Tab-separated table of C-alpha atoms in Angstrom:
chain	number	residue	atom	x	y	z
A	1	MET	CA	51.652	85.805	134.132
A	2	LYS	CA	50.346	87.000	130.788
A	3	LYS	CA	52.516	89.177	128.451
A	4	VAL	CA	53.314	92.474	129.485
A	5	LYS	CA	51.498	94.994	127.180
A	6	VAL	CA	53.469	98.295	126.498
A	7	GLY	CA	52.915	101.547	124.774
A	8	ILE	CA	55.815	103.532	123.595
A	9	VAL	CA	55.926	107.243	123.172
A	10	GLY	CA	58.789	108.669	120.857
A	11	LEU	CA	59.748	106.953	117.532
A	12	GLY	CA	62.919	108.754	116.767
A	13	ARG	CA	66.229	106.823	116.141
A	14	LEU	CA	66.337	105.301	119.559
A	15	GLY	CA	62.590	104.979	119.918
A	16	ARG	CA	62.492	102.954	116.747
A	17	GLN	CA	65.186	100.637	118.132
A	18	HIS	CA	63.293	100.208	121.489
A	19	ALA	CA	59.893	99.623	119.527
A	20	GLU	CA	61.633	96.846	117.471
A	21	ASN	CA	63.107	95.292	120.642
A	22	LEU	CA	59.770	95.275	122.559
A	23	ALA	CA	57.873	94.085	119.473
A	24	PHE	CA	60.166	91.120	118.388
A	25	ARG	CA	62.955	90.470	120.670
A	26	ILE	CA	61.557	90.256	124.234
A	27	PRO	CA	59.716	87.176	125.490
A	28	ASN	CA	56.548	87.831	127.399
A	29	CYS	CA	56.314	91.289	125.952
A	30	GLU	CA	53.810	92.697	123.512
A	31	LEU	CA	54.215	96.204	122.059
A	32	LEU	CA	50.358	97.246	121.707
A	33	ALA	CA	50.648	100.986	121.177
A	34	VAL	CA	52.650	103.583	119.756
A	35	CYS	CA	52.752	107.468	120.170
A	36	SER	CA	54.416	110.135	118.096
A	37	VAL	CA	53.481	113.745	117.011
A	38	ILE	CA	54.951	112.778	113.548
A	39	PRO	CA	52.248	110.873	111.567
A	40	SER	CA	54.763	109.327	109.279
A	41	GLU	CA	56.505	107.589	112.261
A	42	ILE	CA	53.174	106.136	113.304
A	43	GLU	CA	52.424	104.854	109.889
A	44	ASN	CA	55.765	103.198	109.684
A	45	ALA	CA	55.397	101.622	113.074
A	46	GLN	CA	51.918	100.305	112.254
A	47	LYS	CA	53.211	98.914	108.945
A	48	ASN	CA	56.354	97.249	109.958
A	49	LEU	CA	55.698	96.421	113.643
A	50	GLY	CA	52.013	95.361	113.349
A	51	ILE	CA	51.045	97.763	116.125
A	52	LYS	CA	47.397	97.639	117.196
A	53	TYR	CA	46.910	101.278	118.449
A	54	ALA	CA	48.513	104.465	117.292
A	55	TYR	CA	48.285	107.985	118.951
A	56	THR	CA	49.452	111.553	118.306
A	57	ASN	CA	48.401	112.441	121.828
A	58	PHE	CA	50.119	110.983	124.817
A	59	ASP	CA	47.177	111.542	127.055
A	60	GLU	CA	44.997	109.583	124.990
A	61	MET	CA	47.353	106.615	125.070
A	62	LEU	CA	47.390	106.674	128.839
A	63	GLU	CA	43.473	106.159	128.705
A	64	ASN	CA	44.153	102.743	127.008
A	65	LYS	CA	43.350	100.202	129.822
A	66	GLU	CA	44.741	97.223	127.865
A	67	LEU	CA	48.304	98.651	128.654
A	68	ASP	CA	50.488	97.705	131.502
A	69	ALA	CA	53.441	99.814	130.998
A	70	ILE	CA	54.566	103.036	129.335
A	71	PHE	CA	58.082	103.213	127.612
A	72	ILE	CA	59.306	106.793	127.158
A	73	ALA	CA	61.756	107.554	124.397
A	74	SER	CA	60.466	111.106	123.634
A	75	PRO	CA	62.848	114.018	123.679
A	76	SER	CA	64.419	114.969	126.973
A	77	GLY	CA	62.363	117.942	127.791
A	78	PHE	CA	59.191	115.818	127.829
A	79	HIS	CA	60.395	113.037	130.099
A	80	CYS	CA	59.356	114.365	133.556
A	81	GLU	CA	55.835	115.343	132.576
A	82	GLN	CA	55.200	112.160	130.846
A	83	ILE	CA	56.828	109.920	133.759
A	84	GLU	CA	54.287	111.807	136.163
A	85	LYS	CA	51.302	111.409	134.194
A	86	ALA	CA	52.035	107.599	133.384
A	87	LEU	CA	52.721	106.669	136.952
A	88	SER	CA	49.676	108.617	138.158
A	89	ALA	CA	47.569	106.767	135.587
A	90	GLY	CA	48.625	103.396	137.237
A	91	PHE	CA	51.318	102.281	134.738
A	92	HIS	CA	54.894	100.709	135.110
A	93	VAL	CA	57.304	103.203	133.409
A	94	PHE	CA	60.649	103.087	131.652
A	95	SER	CA	62.119	106.388	130.704
A	96	GLU	CA	65.273	107.115	128.658
A	97	LYS	CA	67.761	109.303	130.110
A	98	PRO	CA	68.069	112.180	131.339
A	99	LEU	CA	65.412	111.969	134.096
A	100	GLY	CA	65.067	115.677	133.723
A	101	LEU	CA	66.810	118.832	132.441
A	102	TYR	CA	66.427	120.675	135.511
A	103	ILE	CA	66.937	119.636	139.236
A	104	GLU	CA	63.565	120.789	140.414
A	105	GLU	CA	61.759	118.780	137.886
A	106	ALA	CA	63.975	115.544	138.512
A	107	LEU	CA	63.247	116.089	142.361
A	108	ARG	CA	59.316	116.102	141.566
A	109	VAL	CA	59.732	112.897	139.634
A	110	ARG	CA	61.394	111.295	142.385
A	111	GLN	CA	58.470	112.190	144.749
A	112	VAL	CA	56.088	110.786	142.385
A	113	VAL	CA	57.996	107.728	141.875
A	114	ASN	CA	58.238	107.107	145.721
A	115	GLN	CA	54.462	107.598	145.874
A	116	HIS	CA	53.943	104.631	143.500
A	117	LYS	CA	56.219	102.099	144.961
A	118	ASP	CA	54.135	99.133	143.715
A	119	GLN	CA	54.762	100.196	140.174
A	120	VAL	CA	58.187	99.516	138.281
A	121	PHE	CA	60.151	102.588	137.390
A	122	MET	CA	63.398	102.313	135.460
A	123	ILE	CA	65.686	105.074	133.991
A	124	GLY	CA	67.536	104.103	130.721
A	125	PHE	CA	71.159	104.012	131.769
A	126	MET	CA	71.918	101.226	129.286
A	127	ARG	CA	75.603	101.208	129.695
A	128	ARG	CA	75.147	99.318	132.985
A	129	TYR	CA	73.713	96.516	130.898
A	130	ASP	CA	76.442	96.350	128.376
A	131	ARG	CA	78.361	93.049	128.760
A	132	SER	CA	81.749	94.896	128.779
A	133	TYR	CA	80.765	97.414	131.454
A	134	ALA	CA	79.056	94.989	133.493
A	135	TYR	CA	82.178	92.771	133.346
A	136	ALA	CA	84.078	95.666	134.494
A	137	LYS	CA	81.975	96.500	137.452
A	138	LYS	CA	82.140	92.673	138.333
A	139	LYS	CA	86.077	92.947	138.419
A	140	ILE	CA	86.095	96.083	140.578
A	141	GLU	CA	83.677	94.412	142.982
A	142	GLU	CA	86.107	91.268	142.994
A	143	GLY	CA	88.926	93.660	144.041
A	144	LYS	CA	90.852	93.193	140.869
A	145	ILE	CA	92.126	96.746	140.651
A	146	GLY	CA	91.923	97.509	144.225
A	147	ASP	CA	90.243	100.759	145.225
A	148	PRO	CA	89.217	102.653	142.118
A	149	TYR	CA	90.008	106.293	142.516
A	150	LEU	CA	90.302	107.815	138.976
A	151	ILE	CA	87.945	107.400	136.036
A	152	ARG	CA	88.548	108.854	132.467
A	153	CYS	CA	85.700	108.856	130.051
A	154	TYR	CA	85.663	109.852	126.365
A	155	GLY	CA	82.362	110.176	124.463
A	156	PHE	CA	82.388	111.373	120.823
A	157	ASP	CA	79.621	111.233	118.226
A	158	PRO	CA	80.368	110.811	114.631
A	159	ALA	CA	80.948	114.038	112.726
A	160	LYS	CA	78.703	112.868	109.997
A	161	ALA	CA	75.743	113.241	112.481
A	162	ILE	CA	76.346	116.823	113.188
A	163	ASN	CA	73.251	117.897	110.914
A	164	GLY	CA	70.862	115.762	113.020
A	165	PHE	CA	72.250	117.002	116.243
A	166	MET	CA	71.880	120.657	115.106
A	167	GLU	CA	68.089	120.200	114.591
A	168	PHE	CA	67.833	118.388	117.848
A	169	ALA	CA	69.574	121.131	119.521
A	170	LYS	CA	67.527	123.947	118.056
A	171	SER	CA	64.490	122.407	119.619
A	172	ASN	CA	65.645	123.336	123.058
A	173	TYR	CA	64.956	119.799	124.300
A	174	SER	CA	68.538	118.450	124.385
A	175	GLY	CA	69.693	119.899	127.641
A	176	GLY	CA	73.244	120.595	126.173
A	177	LEU	CA	76.411	118.424	125.817
A	178	PHE	CA	76.592	117.498	129.527
A	179	LEU	CA	73.091	116.489	130.127
A	180	ASP	CA	72.309	114.898	126.661
A	181	MET	CA	75.784	113.158	125.929
A	182	ALA	CA	78.064	113.051	128.955
A	183	ILE	CA	75.214	112.054	131.409
A	184	HIS	CA	75.993	108.272	130.618
A	185	ASP	CA	79.619	108.722	131.490
A	186	LEU	CA	78.701	110.657	134.703
A	187	ASP	CA	76.378	107.921	135.823
A	188	LEU	CA	79.146	105.242	135.106
A	189	ALA	CA	81.594	107.391	137.269
A	190	ARG	CA	79.108	107.270	140.248
A	191	TRP	CA	78.637	103.524	139.569
A	192	PHE	CA	82.397	102.483	139.228
A	193	LEU	CA	83.627	104.840	141.952
A	194	ASN	CA	80.914	104.199	144.226
A	195	ALA	CA	81.031	107.931	145.126
A	196	GLU	CA	79.170	111.202	144.544
A	197	ALA	CA	80.304	114.444	143.170
A	198	LYS	CA	81.439	117.247	145.265
A	199	GLN	CA	82.845	119.775	142.846
A	200	VAL	CA	83.023	120.287	139.175
A	201	TRP	CA	84.869	122.555	136.692
A	202	ALA	CA	83.837	122.540	132.913
A	203	ILE	CA	85.089	124.107	129.763
A	204	GLY	CA	84.451	123.597	126.069
A	205	GLY	CA	84.050	125.300	122.754
A	206	ALA	CA	83.096	125.045	119.213
A	207	TYR	CA	85.780	124.361	116.839
A	208	ALA	CA	84.643	122.928	113.517
A	209	HIS	CA	81.158	124.233	114.036
A	210	PRO	CA	81.061	127.610	115.666
A	211	GLU	CA	77.386	127.960	115.282
A	212	ILE	CA	76.995	125.563	118.136
A	213	MET	CA	78.095	128.361	120.546
A	214	GLU	CA	75.065	130.460	119.329
A	215	LEU	CA	72.953	127.656	121.104
A	216	LYS	CA	74.938	128.332	124.356
A	217	ASP	CA	76.305	124.819	124.094
A	218	ALA	CA	79.717	123.201	123.226
A	219	GLU	CA	80.727	121.121	120.293
A	220	THR	CA	83.466	119.509	122.592
A	221	GLY	CA	83.489	119.991	126.357
A	222	ALA	CA	85.632	118.668	129.074
A	223	ALA	CA	84.776	118.292	132.956
A	224	LEU	CA	87.088	117.754	135.893
A	225	VAL	CA	85.139	116.289	138.751
A	226	LYS	CA	86.030	115.785	142.462
A	227	PHE	CA	84.296	112.944	144.052
A	228	GLU	CA	83.822	111.926	147.562
A	229	ASN	CA	87.091	110.756	149.165
A	230	ASN	CA	89.048	112.837	146.602
A	231	LYS	CA	88.402	110.433	143.882
A	232	ILE	CA	88.929	111.963	140.541
A	233	GLY	CA	86.731	111.994	137.267
A	234	LEU	CA	87.975	113.287	133.792
A	235	PHE	CA	85.328	113.561	131.121
A	236	VAL	CA	85.465	114.717	127.514
A	237	ALA	CA	82.522	114.754	125.193
A	238	GLY	CA	82.291	116.007	121.683
A	239	ARG	CA	80.091	115.858	118.398
A	240	ASN	CA	82.878	115.934	115.722
A	241	CYS	CA	84.605	112.468	115.692
A	242	VAL	CA	85.712	111.976	112.038
A	243	HIS	CA	86.573	108.184	112.574
A	244	GLY	CA	83.147	107.280	113.881
A	245	TYR	CA	81.586	106.744	117.388
A	246	HIS	CA	84.016	106.621	120.114
A	247	ILE	CA	83.197	105.547	123.547
A	248	GLU	CA	86.215	104.940	125.929
A	249	THR	CA	86.375	104.363	129.628
A	250	GLU	CA	89.275	103.872	131.825
A	251	ILE	CA	89.170	103.026	135.572
A	252	ILE	CA	92.307	103.351	137.584
A	253	GLY	CA	92.631	101.653	141.052
A	254	THR	CA	95.256	101.150	143.701
A	255	LYS	CA	96.157	97.651	142.198
A	256	GLY	CA	95.415	98.031	138.488
A	257	THR	CA	93.534	99.574	135.676
A	258	LEU	CA	90.561	98.629	133.456
A	259	ARG	CA	89.956	99.997	130.060
A	260	ILE	CA	86.840	99.584	127.988
A	261	GLY	CA	86.686	100.486	124.226
A	262	THR	CA	90.010	101.938	123.667
A	263	VAL	CA	89.731	101.093	119.994
A	264	PRO	CA	86.191	101.544	118.738
A	265	GLU	CA	86.354	98.325	116.483
A	266	LYS	CA	83.266	97.649	114.324
A	267	ASN	CA	84.104	93.952	114.414
A	268	MET	CA	87.045	91.446	114.426
A	269	VAL	CA	87.846	91.944	110.730
A	270	THR	CA	90.984	93.752	109.441
A	271	ILE	CA	91.104	94.969	105.974
A	272	PHE	CA	94.291	94.888	104.148
A	273	ASP	CA	94.596	96.789	100.994
A	274	GLU	CA	96.424	99.688	99.247
A	275	ALA	CA	95.876	101.973	102.232
A	276	GLY	CA	97.429	99.433	104.759
A	277	ALA	CA	95.867	97.373	107.529
A	278	ILE	CA	92.395	99.076	108.400
A	279	LYS	CA	90.100	98.294	111.357
A	280	GLU	CA	86.812	99.893	110.717
A	281	CYS	CA	85.144	101.850	113.374
A	282	ILE	CA	81.456	101.799	114.714
A	283	ASP	CA	79.216	104.052	113.091
A	284	GLY	CA	76.876	105.146	116.121
A	285	PHE	CA	75.492	104.498	119.595
A	286	LEU	CA	72.691	102.145	118.219
A	287	GLU	CA	75.328	99.803	116.880
A	288	ARG	CA	77.626	99.895	119.771
A	289	PHE	CA	75.129	99.438	122.311
A	290	GLU	CA	72.625	97.222	120.608
A	291	GLN	CA	72.898	94.476	123.047
A	292	ALA	CA	72.664	96.881	126.096
A	293	TYR	CA	69.520	98.444	124.846
A	294	LEU	CA	67.890	95.068	124.471
A	295	SER	CA	69.133	93.866	127.931
A	296	GLU	CA	67.810	96.927	129.821
A	297	ALA	CA	64.434	96.601	128.029
A	298	GLU	CA	64.328	92.870	128.989
A	299	GLU	CA	65.178	93.683	132.620
A	300	PHE	CA	62.284	96.254	132.782
A	301	ILE	CA	59.839	93.600	131.548
A	302	ASN	CA	61.281	91.023	134.004
A	303	CYS	CA	60.947	93.270	136.772
A	304	ILE	CA	57.291	93.820	136.153
A	305	ARG	CA	56.641	90.097	135.870
A	306	GLU	CA	58.722	89.348	138.867
A	307	SER	CA	57.295	92.258	141.112
A	308	ARG	CA	60.605	93.862	141.828
A	309	GLN	CA	62.367	97.098	141.252
A	310	PRO	CA	65.439	97.405	138.934
A	311	VAL	CA	68.968	98.038	140.409
A	312	VAL	CA	69.010	101.433	138.576
A	313	THR	CA	66.852	103.517	140.674
A	314	VAL	CA	65.159	107.037	140.340
A	315	ASP	CA	67.989	108.368	142.726
A	316	ASP	CA	70.550	107.502	140.050
A	317	GLY	CA	68.517	109.649	137.656
A	318	VAL	CA	68.416	112.582	140.105
A	319	LEU	CA	72.012	112.493	141.213
A	320	SER	CA	73.260	111.923	137.526
A	321	THR	CA	71.138	114.938	136.487
A	322	ALA	CA	72.497	117.096	139.397
A	323	LEU	CA	76.083	116.329	138.109
A	324	GLY	CA	75.147	116.932	134.576
A	325	TYR	CA	73.563	120.200	135.470
A	326	ALA	CA	76.429	121.290	137.587
A	327	CYS	CA	78.799	120.596	134.548
A	328	LYS	CA	76.336	122.693	132.342
A	329	GLU	CA	76.355	125.542	134.896
A	330	SER	CA	80.123	125.560	135.187
A	331	PHE	CA	80.484	125.536	131.226
A	332	GLU	CA	78.154	128.457	131.140
A	333	THR	CA	79.464	130.420	133.913
A	334	GLY	CA	83.364	129.649	133.836
A	335	GLU	CA	83.062	128.972	137.592
A	336	LEU	CA	83.977	126.015	139.839
A	337	ILE	CA	80.726	124.660	140.999
A	338	THR	CA	80.500	123.011	144.420
A	339	ILE	CA	77.752	120.342	144.521
A	340	GLN	CA	75.855	119.665	147.866
A	341	SER	CA	73.018	117.247	148.100
A	342	PRO	CA	70.544	117.716	145.201
A	343	TYR	CA	67.877	116.976	147.681
A	344	ASN	CA	68.730	120.463	149.274
A	345	ASN	CA	68.926	121.773	145.699
A	346	ILE	CA	72.018	123.902	146.331
A	347	PHE	CA	74.792	124.701	144.056
A	348	SER	CA	77.365	127.542	144.838
A	349	ASN	CA	79.962	129.175	142.692
A	350	GLN	CA	83.579	129.061	144.195
A	351	ASN	CA	85.721	132.025	142.609
């Protein structure tokens, strides 16, 4: 098969990383087009990536008949509409998380995806493609820790990134702490526990940056989730981690425990100086998950070439969105939220 020709929309921090991977690091892939509403991002991509076509209008990019696939890395609020348009135009589609900011639009996307079964659709839960997380999943499937019944997830963005976050949050496209950040951990919990959420209670606040509360969001939030078979999920997410980017996951089973990322080490180097013995920490998500972002994009291209669907499905996007939205609703209302099937689109408050 010829090279898969891709157009990408969204050239922010993550979009640029995806664009570089598609342009230079994935065999049998050609990044042919880019799309952004910011002219400087387009100019930069054409200059540094050698892109043939550049657009400021997404609909115009979809008219390019040379393209095989569309890679969506735009702000979260645009995902659903762009997924629907790209699928309807006949393209294979990769979309960054979350699938949507609201259950109704996520369900609508699911319907469109199921109407185009001959086209590859993939949602960007890249941690499933991280070697450490994939290894942990393999150990669980081998029965190394017995039946997993509790998962604890920490996800903290570096404090130095707070200004960039504030600009993003003010755009109304982030979806809030649980849909924007914790969604990865919520997806991992479903994956590792092999269970869906039934109830959630979420709390949070703004401690170093009280202005975040004005956006009806939390600087740091926590959620306690009851999964099927009484399995337990403990989730903490925050945006004010002074030592760097800290992602930590623990899965406890009936016969043992797995931990991933307990210390967010930058590398294997220890610095010995007047301050003592120092292990530097990872600065951000692009550094920590560099390999995972590449691997998930490789899988998307391979699925197209091999005419198969990825293991991560649109239902993973719907169900993780439903859980993330339930966390958001619980945080905003202070209520315990019972989650029924999102396909019935029913949440209820439990006083």
